[in-house]
XYZ file of C-alpha atoms in Angstrom:
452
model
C -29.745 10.922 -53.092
C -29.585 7.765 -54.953
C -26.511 5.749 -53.059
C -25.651 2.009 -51.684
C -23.347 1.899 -48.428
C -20.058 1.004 -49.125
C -20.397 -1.617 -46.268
C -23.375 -3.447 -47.669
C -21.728 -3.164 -51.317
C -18.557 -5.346 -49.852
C -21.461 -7.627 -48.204
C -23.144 -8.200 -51.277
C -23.812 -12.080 -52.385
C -24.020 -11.188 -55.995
C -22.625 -9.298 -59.071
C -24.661 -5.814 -59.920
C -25.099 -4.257 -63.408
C -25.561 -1.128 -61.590
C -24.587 0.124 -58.331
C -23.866 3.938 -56.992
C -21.745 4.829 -54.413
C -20.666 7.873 -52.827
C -17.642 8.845 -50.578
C -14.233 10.361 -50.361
C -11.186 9.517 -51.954
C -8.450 7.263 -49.766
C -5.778 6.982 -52.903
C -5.504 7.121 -56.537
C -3.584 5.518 -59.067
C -2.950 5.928 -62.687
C -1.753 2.934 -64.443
C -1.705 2.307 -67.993
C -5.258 2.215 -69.519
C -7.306 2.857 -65.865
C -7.302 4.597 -62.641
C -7.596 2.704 -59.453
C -9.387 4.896 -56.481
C -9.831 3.633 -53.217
C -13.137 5.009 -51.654
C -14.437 5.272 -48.087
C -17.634 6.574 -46.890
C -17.328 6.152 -43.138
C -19.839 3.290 -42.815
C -16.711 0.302 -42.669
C -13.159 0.176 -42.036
C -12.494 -1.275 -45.712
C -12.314 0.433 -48.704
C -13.764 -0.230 -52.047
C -12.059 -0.365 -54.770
C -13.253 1.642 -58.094
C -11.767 0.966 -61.704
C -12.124 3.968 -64.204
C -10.991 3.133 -67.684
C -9.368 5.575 -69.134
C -10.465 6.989 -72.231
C -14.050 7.410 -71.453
C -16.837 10.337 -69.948
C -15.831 8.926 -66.503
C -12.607 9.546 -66.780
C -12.811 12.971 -67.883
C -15.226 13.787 -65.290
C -13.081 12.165 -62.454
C -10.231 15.317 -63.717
C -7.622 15.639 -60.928
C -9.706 14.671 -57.846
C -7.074 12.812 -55.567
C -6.781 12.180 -52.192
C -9.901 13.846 -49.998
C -12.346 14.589 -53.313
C -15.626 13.739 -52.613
C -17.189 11.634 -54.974
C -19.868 9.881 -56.996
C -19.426 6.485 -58.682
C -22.358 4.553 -60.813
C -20.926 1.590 -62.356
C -20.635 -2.707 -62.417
C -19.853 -3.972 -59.049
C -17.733 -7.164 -60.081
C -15.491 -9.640 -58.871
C -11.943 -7.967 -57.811
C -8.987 -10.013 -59.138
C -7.111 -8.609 -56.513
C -6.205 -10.679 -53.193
C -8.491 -9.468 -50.022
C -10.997 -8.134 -51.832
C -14.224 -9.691 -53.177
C -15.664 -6.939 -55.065
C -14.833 -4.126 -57.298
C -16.433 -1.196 -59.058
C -16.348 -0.723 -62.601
C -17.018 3.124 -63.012
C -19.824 3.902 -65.861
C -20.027 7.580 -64.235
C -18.497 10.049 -62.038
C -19.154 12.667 -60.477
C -16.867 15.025 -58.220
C -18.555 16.762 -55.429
C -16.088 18.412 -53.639
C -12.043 18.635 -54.941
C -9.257 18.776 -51.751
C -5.966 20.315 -52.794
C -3.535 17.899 -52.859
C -0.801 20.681 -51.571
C -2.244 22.012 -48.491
C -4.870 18.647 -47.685
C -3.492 17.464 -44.108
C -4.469 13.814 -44.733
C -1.755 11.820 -46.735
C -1.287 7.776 -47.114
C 1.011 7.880 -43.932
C 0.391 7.499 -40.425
C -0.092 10.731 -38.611
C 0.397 11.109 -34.721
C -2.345 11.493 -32.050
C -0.731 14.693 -31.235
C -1.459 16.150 -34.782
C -4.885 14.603 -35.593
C -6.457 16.597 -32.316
C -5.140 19.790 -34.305
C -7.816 18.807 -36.962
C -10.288 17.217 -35.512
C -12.553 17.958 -37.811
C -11.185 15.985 -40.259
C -10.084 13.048 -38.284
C -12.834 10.803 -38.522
C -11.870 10.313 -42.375
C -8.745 8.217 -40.988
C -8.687 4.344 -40.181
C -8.086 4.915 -36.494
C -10.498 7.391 -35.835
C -12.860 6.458 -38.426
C -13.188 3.085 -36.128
C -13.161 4.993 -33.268
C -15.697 6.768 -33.700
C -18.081 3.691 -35.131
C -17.204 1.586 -31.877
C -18.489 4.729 -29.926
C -21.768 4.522 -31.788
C -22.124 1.026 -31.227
C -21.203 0.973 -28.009
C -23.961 3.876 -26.648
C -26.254 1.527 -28.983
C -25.545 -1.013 -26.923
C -25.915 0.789 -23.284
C -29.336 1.689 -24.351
C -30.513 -1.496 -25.624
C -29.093 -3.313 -22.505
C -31.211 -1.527 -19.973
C -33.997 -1.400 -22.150
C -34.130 -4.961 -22.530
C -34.244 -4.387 -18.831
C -37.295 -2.106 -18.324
C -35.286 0.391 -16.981
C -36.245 4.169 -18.120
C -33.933 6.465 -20.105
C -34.537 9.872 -18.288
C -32.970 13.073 -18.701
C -31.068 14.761 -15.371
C -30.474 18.504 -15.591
C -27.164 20.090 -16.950
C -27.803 22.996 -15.318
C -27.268 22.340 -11.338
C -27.447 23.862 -7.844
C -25.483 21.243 -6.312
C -22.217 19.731 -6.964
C -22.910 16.211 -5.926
C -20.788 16.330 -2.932
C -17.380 16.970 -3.922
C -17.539 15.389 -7.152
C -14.878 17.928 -8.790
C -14.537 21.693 -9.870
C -17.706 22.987 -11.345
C -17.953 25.343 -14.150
C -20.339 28.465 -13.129
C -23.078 29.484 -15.045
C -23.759 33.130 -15.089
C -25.712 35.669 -17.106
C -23.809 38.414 -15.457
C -20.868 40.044 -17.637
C -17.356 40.359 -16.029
C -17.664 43.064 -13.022
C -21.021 43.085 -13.151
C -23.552 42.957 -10.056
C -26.780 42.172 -9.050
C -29.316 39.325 -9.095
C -28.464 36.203 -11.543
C -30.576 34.167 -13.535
C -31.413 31.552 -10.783
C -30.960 33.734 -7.546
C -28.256 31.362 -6.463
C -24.938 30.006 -7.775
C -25.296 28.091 -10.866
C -22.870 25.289 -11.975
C -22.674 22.543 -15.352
C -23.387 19.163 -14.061
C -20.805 16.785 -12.571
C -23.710 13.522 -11.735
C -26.959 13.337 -12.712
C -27.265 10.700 -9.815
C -29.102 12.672 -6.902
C -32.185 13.271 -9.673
C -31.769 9.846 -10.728
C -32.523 8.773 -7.303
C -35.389 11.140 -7.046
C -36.954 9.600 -10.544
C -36.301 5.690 -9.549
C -37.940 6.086 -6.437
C -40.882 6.801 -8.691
C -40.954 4.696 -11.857
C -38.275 2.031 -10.291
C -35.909 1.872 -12.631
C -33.554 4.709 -14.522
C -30.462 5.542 -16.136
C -29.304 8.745 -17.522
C -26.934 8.608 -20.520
C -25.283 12.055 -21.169
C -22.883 14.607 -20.699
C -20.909 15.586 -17.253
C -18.395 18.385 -16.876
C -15.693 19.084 -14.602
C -13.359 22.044 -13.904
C -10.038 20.462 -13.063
C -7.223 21.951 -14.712
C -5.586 18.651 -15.511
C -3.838 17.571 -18.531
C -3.568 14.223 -17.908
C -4.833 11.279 -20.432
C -7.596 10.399 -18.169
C -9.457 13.639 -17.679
C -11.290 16.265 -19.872
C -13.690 18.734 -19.023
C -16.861 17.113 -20.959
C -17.402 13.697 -20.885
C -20.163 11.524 -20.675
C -21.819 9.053 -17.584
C -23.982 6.081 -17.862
C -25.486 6.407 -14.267
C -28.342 3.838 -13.465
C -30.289 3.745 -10.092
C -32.861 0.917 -9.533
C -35.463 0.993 -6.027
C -36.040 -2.531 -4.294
C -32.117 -3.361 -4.898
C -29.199 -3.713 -3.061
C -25.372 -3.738 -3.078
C -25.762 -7.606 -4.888
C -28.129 -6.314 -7.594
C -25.703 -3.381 -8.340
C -22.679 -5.292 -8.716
C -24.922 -8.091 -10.957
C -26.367 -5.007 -13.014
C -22.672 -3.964 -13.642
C -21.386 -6.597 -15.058
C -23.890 -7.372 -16.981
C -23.768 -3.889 -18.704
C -19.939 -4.293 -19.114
C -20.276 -7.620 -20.793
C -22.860 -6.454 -22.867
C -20.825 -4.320 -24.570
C -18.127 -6.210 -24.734
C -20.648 -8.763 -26.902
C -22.276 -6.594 -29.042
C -18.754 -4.756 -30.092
C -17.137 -8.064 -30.913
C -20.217 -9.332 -32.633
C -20.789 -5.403 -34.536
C -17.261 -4.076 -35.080
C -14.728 -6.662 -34.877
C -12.895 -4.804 -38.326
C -12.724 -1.862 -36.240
C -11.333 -3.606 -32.867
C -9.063 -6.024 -34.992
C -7.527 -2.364 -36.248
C -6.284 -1.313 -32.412
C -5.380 -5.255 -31.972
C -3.093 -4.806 -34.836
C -1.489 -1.137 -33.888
C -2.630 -0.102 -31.254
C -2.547 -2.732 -28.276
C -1.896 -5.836 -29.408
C -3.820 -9.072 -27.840
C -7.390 -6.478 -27.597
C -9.283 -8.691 -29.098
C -8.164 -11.829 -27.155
C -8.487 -9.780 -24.266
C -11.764 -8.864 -25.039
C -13.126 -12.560 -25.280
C -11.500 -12.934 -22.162
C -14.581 -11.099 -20.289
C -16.692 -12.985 -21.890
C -15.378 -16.503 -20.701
C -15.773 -16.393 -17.001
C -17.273 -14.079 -14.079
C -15.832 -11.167 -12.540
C -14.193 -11.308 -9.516
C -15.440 -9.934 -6.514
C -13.522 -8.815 -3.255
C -14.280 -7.048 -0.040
C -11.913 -3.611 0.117
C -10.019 -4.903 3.409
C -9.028 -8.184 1.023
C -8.092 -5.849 -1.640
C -5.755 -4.285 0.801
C -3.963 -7.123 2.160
C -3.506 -8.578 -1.954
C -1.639 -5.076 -2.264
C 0.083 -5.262 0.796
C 1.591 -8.540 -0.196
C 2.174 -8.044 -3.738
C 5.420 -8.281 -5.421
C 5.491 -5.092 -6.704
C 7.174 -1.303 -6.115
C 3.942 1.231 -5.854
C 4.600 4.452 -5.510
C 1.581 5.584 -3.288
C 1.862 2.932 0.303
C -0.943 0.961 0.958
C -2.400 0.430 4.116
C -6.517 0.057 5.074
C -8.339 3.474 4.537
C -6.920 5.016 1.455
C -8.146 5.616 -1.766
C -6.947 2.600 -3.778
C -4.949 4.567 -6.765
C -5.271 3.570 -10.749
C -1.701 1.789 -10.341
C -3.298 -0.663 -7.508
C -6.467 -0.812 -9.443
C -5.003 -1.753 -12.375
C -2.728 -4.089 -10.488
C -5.549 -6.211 -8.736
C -7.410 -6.143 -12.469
C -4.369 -7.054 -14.622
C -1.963 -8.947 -12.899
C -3.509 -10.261 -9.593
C -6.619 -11.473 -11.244
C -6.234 -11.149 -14.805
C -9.793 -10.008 -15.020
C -12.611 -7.407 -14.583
C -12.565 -7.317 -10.125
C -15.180 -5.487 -8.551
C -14.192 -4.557 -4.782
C -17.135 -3.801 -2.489
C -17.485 -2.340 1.208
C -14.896 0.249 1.443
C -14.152 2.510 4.470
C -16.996 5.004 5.362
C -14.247 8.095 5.423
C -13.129 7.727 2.102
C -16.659 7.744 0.647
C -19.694 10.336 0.030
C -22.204 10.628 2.362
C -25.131 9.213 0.876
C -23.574 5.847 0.728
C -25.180 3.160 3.225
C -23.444 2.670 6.192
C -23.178 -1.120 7.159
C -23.425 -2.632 10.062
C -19.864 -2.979 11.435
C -19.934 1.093 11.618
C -16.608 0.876 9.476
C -17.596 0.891 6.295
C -20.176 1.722 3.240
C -21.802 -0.427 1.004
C -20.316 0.860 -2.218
C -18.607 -0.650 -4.864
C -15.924 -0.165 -7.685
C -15.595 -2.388 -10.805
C -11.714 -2.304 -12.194
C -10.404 -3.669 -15.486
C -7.543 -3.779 -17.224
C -5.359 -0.841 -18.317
C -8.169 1.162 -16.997
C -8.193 0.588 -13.144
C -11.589 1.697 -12.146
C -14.669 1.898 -14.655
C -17.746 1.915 -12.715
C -17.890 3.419 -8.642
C -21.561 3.359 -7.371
C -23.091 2.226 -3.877
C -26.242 1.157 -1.676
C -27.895 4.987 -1.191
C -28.107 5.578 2.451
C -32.570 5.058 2.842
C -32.820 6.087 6.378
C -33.668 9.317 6.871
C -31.805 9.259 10.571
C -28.634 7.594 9.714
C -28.580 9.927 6.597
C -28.861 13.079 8.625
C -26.380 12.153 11.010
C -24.028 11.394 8.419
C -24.719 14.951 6.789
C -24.242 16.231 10.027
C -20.915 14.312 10.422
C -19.481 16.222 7.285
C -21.368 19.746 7.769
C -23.555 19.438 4.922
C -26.586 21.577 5.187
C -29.840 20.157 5.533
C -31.593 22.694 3.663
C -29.790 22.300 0.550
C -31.050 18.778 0.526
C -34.353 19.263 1.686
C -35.759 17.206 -1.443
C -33.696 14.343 -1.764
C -34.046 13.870 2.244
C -38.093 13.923 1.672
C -37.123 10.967 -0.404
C -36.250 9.115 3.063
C -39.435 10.758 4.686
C -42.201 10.007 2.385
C -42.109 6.276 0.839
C -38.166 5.215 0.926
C -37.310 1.700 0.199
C -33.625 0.652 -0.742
C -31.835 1.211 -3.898
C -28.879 1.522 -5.311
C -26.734 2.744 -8.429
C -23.687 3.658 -10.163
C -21.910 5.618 -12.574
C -19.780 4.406 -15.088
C -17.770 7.083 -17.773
C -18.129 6.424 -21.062
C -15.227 7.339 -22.505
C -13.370 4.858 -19.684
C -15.347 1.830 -21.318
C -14.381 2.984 -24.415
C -10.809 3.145 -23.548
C -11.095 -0.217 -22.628
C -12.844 -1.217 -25.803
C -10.007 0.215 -28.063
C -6.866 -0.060 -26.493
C -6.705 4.054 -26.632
C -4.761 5.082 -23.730
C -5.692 9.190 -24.386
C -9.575 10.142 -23.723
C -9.046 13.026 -26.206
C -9.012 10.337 -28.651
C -12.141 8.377 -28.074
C -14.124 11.766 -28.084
C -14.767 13.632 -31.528
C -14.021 16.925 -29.935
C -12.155 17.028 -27.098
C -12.757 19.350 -24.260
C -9.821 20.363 -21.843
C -7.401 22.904 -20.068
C -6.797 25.439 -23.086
C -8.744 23.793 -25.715
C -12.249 24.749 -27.383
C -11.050 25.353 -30.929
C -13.888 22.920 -32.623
């Protein structure tokens, strides 16, 4: 079908005799004479604006189409009069596609709350917020892969389908092909579960062609209704052989300010629209990252900052907890006023396949936090010795035999290396200003809902 992208229409350098367009209606207006219609096609925030004299074949055949038609426009793309807009359409032809009743359409010119946007999500991406969204998600996943491309790492595809739960990660969901009550062998002969970390077969596949990163979806059980959790999400989880803790923490921050780059430089429309409702100061922010390095801190430094903050936290701090998002987000956001990555945290609080360093104390793992997030990427030095690694297992009363692979990793060939994961949805979070995940992913999965 014969059609010019609304976003390289407003781009143009030149006047067009003829120009088609396609899209859905934003508004209408009858004046005296003409019809204004604002249309949008999803490709750019802005609009463009389409005159349709009255009195002619175009007119007739744009009818009653209002707000939500779908639409065909051939005409003159000309200069617009109007102020904040270069070009205009003069409509020769139109054609409707698709009418939406203007009585029982859900999208009006009025701003509609979070809350009732996830209750049609399927038509949400037609709005401004959403609409950019959804555009910065696009870019942003373009951006992950061309980053470790550039890189020579591999993309590779983990399982979804799992016999391990990556050691605690959170509640699985079980796969079965057994109805309810029903006995007798499963599909795999063993408990089944959706993926929570493609990481242990990331290992497996870097300590083979070097360098990896899986890019896809992760699921987890927990029946939590907060803004930070739903039950499908998506993990950008690298692992590189020959590297260390170092090249881990230089790999993510390169990523992060990748990202950070390529949004500014591909969607700044879209990002100025969250700087203007949504959080104001984003995109200042933003550039921020891009102006000097991240800081980096050992955990027991970490600790004493919080310990001698100036601020009321409502989980105590003391060496070998679990830093929490509010201490996260306090080192990030008012401590450093930056992206902080904090490295070398206490052995008990982390997963057994994390390298053990040398004071016997603690683990060569890191987290990077940022602000308003807290953390966005956790990752570690993988544990390369098969005896320290099997006394660790030991430690925790994992079973060897359940690991027998990724242990043969340690036997035959091991080197060190390293990786991370880092949740999509978190980064983009981060990128909008969104403080809900249901609203930086098109369909939301969590506690209750599947509707789309």
């Amino acid at each position: 079908m014969e059609r010019t992208l609304i976003v390289d229409v407003l781009r143009a350098e030149k006047a067009a005799d003829a120009v088609t367009v396609c899209g859905w209606v934003r508004t209408r207006r009858d004046a005296k004479g003409f019809s204004f219609v604002e249309l949008n096609d999803g490709s750019c925030l802005a609009n463009l604006q389409c005159i349709v004299d009255d009195g002619t074949p175009a007119h007739a055949a744009l009818g009653e189409a209002s707000t939500g038609a779908a639409l065909r426009l051939r005409g003159a793309l000309v200069p617009s009069p109007g102020k904040g807009q270069k070009w205009e359409l003069r409509a020769e032809s139109v054609e409707v596609f698709g009418l939406a009743d203007p009585e029982t359409f859900p999208l009006q010119k009025k701003r509609h709350s979070d809350e009732f946007l996830r209750g049609i999500a399927h038509l949400r991406a037609r709005t401004n917020k959403y609409g950019a969204a959804f555009r910065i998600r696009s870019e942003a996943g373009f951006a992950v892969h061309e980053f470790f491309r550039s890189r020579r790492f591999a993309w590779v595809h983990t399982p979804v389908l799992t016999g391990s739960d990556c050691e605690g990660a959170g509640e699985m969901f079980r796969v079965t092909t057994l109805g309810p009550g029903e006995t007798g062998e499963d599909f795999f002969t063993r408990p089944a579960s959706l993926t929570v970390s493609g990481q242990l077969e990331a290992e497996a596949l870097a300590l083979g062609l070097g360098r990896v990163y899986s890019f896809g979806p992760t699921f987890r059980a927990e029946n939590s209704n907060t803004p930070r959790h739903a039950a499908e999400f998506w993990m950008i989880e690298p692992e590189m052989a020959f590297a260390d803790l170092d090249d881990l923490m230089e790999l993510g921050e390169g990523l992060t300010r990748h990202v950070v780059e390529h949004v500014l430089d591909r969607c700044e429309p879209d990002v100025a629209l969250f700087d203007k409702f949504v959080e104001p100061g984003l995109l200042e922010r933003l550039r921020g990252i891009l102006r000097q390095p991240f800081a980096r801190i050992p955990y027991a430094e970490a600790v004493r900052i919080l310990e001698e903050a100036d601020a009321s936290f409502a989980f105590p701090v003391s060496f070998g907890i679990d830093l929490q998002t509010e201490h996260e987000r306090y080192l990030a956001e008012t401590h450093f006023q930056r992206p902080v990555i904090v490295y070398d945290y206490p052995r008990e609080i982390k997963a057994f396949y994390m390298r053990a360093n040398d004071d016997g104390e603690t683990v060569a793992a890191m987290d990077m936090l940022v602000p308003r997030i807290g953390e966005l990427i956790g990752g570690s030095q993988r544990e390369e010795r098969l005896d320290v690694l099997e006394a660790r297992m030991a430690e925790l009363g994992q079973k060897p035999e359940d690991y027998w692979w990724y242990l043969d990793l340690r036997r035959y060939g091991s080197v060190p290396h390293a990786g991370f994961g880092m949740g999509f949805e978190r980064l983009l979070m981060f990128l909008t200003g969104i403080s809900n995940i249901r609203d930086v992913i098109p369909f939301p999965r969590t506690p209750g809902s599947l509707e789309f």
